[in-house]
Tab-separated table of C-alpha atoms in Angstrom:
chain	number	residue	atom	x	y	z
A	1	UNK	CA	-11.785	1.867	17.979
A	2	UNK	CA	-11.783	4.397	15.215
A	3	UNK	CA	-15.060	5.199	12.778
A	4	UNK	CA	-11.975	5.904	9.926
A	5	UNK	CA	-12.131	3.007	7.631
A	6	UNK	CA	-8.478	1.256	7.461
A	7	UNK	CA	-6.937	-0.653	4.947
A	8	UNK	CA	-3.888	-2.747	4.933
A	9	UNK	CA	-1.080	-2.942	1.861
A	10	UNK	CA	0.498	-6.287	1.585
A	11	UNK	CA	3.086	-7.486	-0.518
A	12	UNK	CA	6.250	-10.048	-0.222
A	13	UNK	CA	8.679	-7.468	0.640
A	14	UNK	CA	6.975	-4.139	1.735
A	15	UNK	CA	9.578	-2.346	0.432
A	16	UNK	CA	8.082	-1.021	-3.107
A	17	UNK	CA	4.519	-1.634	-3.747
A	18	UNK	CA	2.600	-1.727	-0.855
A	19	UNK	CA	4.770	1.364	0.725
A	20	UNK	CA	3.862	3.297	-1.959
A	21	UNK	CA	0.540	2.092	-1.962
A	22	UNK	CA	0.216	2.971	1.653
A	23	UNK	CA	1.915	6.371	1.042
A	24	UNK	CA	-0.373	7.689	-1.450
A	25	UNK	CA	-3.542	6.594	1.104
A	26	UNK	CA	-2.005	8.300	3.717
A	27	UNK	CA	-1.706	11.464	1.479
A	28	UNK	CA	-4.998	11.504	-0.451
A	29	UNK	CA	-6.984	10.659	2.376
A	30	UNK	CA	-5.972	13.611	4.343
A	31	UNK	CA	-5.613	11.457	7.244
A	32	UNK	CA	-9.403	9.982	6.677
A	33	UNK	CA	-7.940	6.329	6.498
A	34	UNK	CA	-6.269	4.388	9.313
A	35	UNK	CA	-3.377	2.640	6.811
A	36	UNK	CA	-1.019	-0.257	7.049
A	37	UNK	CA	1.591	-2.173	5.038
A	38	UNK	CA	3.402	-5.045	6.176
A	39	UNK	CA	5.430	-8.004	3.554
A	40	UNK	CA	5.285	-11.661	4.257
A	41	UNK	CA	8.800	-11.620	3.741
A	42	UNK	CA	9.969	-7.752	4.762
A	43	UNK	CA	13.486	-6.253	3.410
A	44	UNK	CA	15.998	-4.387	5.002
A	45	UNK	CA	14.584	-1.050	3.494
A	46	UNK	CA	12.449	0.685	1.504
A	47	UNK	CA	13.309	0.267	-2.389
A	48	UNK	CA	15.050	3.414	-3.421
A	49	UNK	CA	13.550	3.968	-6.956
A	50	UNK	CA	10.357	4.013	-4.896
A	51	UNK	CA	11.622	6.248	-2.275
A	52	UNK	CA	12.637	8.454	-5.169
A	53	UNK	CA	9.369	7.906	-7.296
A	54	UNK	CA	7.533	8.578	-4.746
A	55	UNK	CA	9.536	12.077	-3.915
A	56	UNK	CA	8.731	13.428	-7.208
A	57	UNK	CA	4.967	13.038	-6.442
A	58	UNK	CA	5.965	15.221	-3.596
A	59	UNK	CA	6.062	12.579	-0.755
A	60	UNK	CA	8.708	11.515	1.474
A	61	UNK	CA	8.704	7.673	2.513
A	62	UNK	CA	12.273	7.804	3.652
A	63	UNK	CA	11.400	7.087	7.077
A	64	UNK	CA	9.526	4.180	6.620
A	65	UNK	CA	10.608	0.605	6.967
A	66	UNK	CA	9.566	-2.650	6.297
A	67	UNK	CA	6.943	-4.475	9.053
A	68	UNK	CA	6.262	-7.868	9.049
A	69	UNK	CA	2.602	-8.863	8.702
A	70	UNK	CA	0.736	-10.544	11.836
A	71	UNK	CA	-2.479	-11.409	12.023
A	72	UNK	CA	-3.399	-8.641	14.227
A	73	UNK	CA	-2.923	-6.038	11.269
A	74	UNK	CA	-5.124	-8.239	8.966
A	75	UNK	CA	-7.742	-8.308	12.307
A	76	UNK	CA	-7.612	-4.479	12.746
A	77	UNK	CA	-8.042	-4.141	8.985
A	78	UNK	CA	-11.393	-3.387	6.704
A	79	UNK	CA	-9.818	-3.691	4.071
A	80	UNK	CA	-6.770	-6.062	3.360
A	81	UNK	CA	-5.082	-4.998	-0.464
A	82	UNK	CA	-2.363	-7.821	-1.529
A	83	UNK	CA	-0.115	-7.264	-4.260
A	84	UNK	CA	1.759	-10.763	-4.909
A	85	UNK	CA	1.737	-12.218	-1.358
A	86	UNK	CA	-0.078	-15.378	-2.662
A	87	UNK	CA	-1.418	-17.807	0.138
A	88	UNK	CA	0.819	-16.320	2.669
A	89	UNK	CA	-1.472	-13.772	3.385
A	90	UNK	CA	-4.016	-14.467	6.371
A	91	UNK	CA	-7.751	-14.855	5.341
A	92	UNK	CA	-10.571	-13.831	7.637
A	93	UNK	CA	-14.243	-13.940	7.373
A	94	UNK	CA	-15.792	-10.666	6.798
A	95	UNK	CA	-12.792	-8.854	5.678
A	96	UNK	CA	-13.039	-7.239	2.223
A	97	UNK	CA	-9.946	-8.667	0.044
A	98	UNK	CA	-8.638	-7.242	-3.410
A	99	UNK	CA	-5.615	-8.424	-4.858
A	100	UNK	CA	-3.790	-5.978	-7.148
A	101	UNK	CA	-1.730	-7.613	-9.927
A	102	UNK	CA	1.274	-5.236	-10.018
A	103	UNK	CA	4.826	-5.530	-11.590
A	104	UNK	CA	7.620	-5.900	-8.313
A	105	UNK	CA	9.321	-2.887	-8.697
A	106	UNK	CA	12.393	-4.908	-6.771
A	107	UNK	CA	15.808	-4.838	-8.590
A	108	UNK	CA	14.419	-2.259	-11.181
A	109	UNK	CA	15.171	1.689	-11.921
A	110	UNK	CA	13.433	4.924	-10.798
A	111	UNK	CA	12.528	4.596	-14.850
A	112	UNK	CA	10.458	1.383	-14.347
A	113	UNK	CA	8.959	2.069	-11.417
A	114	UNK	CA	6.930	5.128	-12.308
A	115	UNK	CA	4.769	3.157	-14.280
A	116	UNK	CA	4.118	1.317	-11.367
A	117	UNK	CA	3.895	4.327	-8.747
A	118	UNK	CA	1.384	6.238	-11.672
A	119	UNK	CA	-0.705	2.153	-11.286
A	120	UNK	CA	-0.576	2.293	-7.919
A	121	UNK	CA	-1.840	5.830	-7.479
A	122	UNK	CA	-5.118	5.354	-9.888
A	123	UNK	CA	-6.029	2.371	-7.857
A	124	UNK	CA	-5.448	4.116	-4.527
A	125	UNK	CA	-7.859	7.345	-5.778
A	126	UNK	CA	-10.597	4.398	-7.148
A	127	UNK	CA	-10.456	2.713	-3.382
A	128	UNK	CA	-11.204	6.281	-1.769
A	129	UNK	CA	-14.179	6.458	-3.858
A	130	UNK	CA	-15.264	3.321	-2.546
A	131	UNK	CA	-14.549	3.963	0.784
A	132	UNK	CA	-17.038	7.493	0.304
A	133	UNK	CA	-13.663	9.739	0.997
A	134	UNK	CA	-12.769	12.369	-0.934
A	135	UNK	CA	-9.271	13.001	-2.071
A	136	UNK	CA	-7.283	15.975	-0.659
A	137	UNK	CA	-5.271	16.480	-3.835
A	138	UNK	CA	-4.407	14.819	-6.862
């Protein structure tokens, strides 16, 4: 068992939001975070205006790929983030839920989804603060 907090990303898909959501942890963090992301519902692939969004931050999510959530990743989780799961999303006592009410960058431009990415970004560099870990870079 690790002392690192973790958090997990969650959305329908995890192909825009929560990959990018779980990208930017990953970065900021230095590595101080255990992260996840899993979909109720996973795609085929990662959503490629968030693939490129996310390149011109200066971070390559071209390897990842969708996972489907299980209950074990909510379990090994300290912190479970949804973003427009709903009730498919596994509650257990003593975890610490948020749910972040973001647009679904699915279907839409590199254009749209930088307003999303920029969102997603501010909200990641709030939850390091409250997880007491300071960002790498900005």
């Amino acid at each position: 068992m690790s002392d690192k907090p973790s958090v997990l990303f969650v959305c329908v898909h995890n192909a825009g939001r929560s990959q990018m959501a779980a990208a930017f942890l990953h970065h900021l963090s230095g590595g101080a975070v255990e992260v996840r992301s899993a979909g109720s519902a996973p795609a085929e692939s990662v959503n490629p205006s968030a693939v490129q969004a996310m390149a011109e931050e200066g971070i390559d999510i071209t390897a990842e790929t969708p996972k489907v959530l299980t209950t074990e990743a909510v379990k090994e989780s300290d912190v479970v983030i949804t973003m427009g799961c709903g009730d498919t999303c596994p509650i257990f006592p003593g975890k610490r839920y948020e749910d972040w009410e973001l647009e679904d960058p699915a279907g839409k431009g590199v254009e749209s989804v930088r307003p999303i990415r920029d969102d997603i970004k501010r909200r990641v560099l709030g939850l390091l603060g409250e997880l007491g870990v300071t960002p790498v870079s900005a």
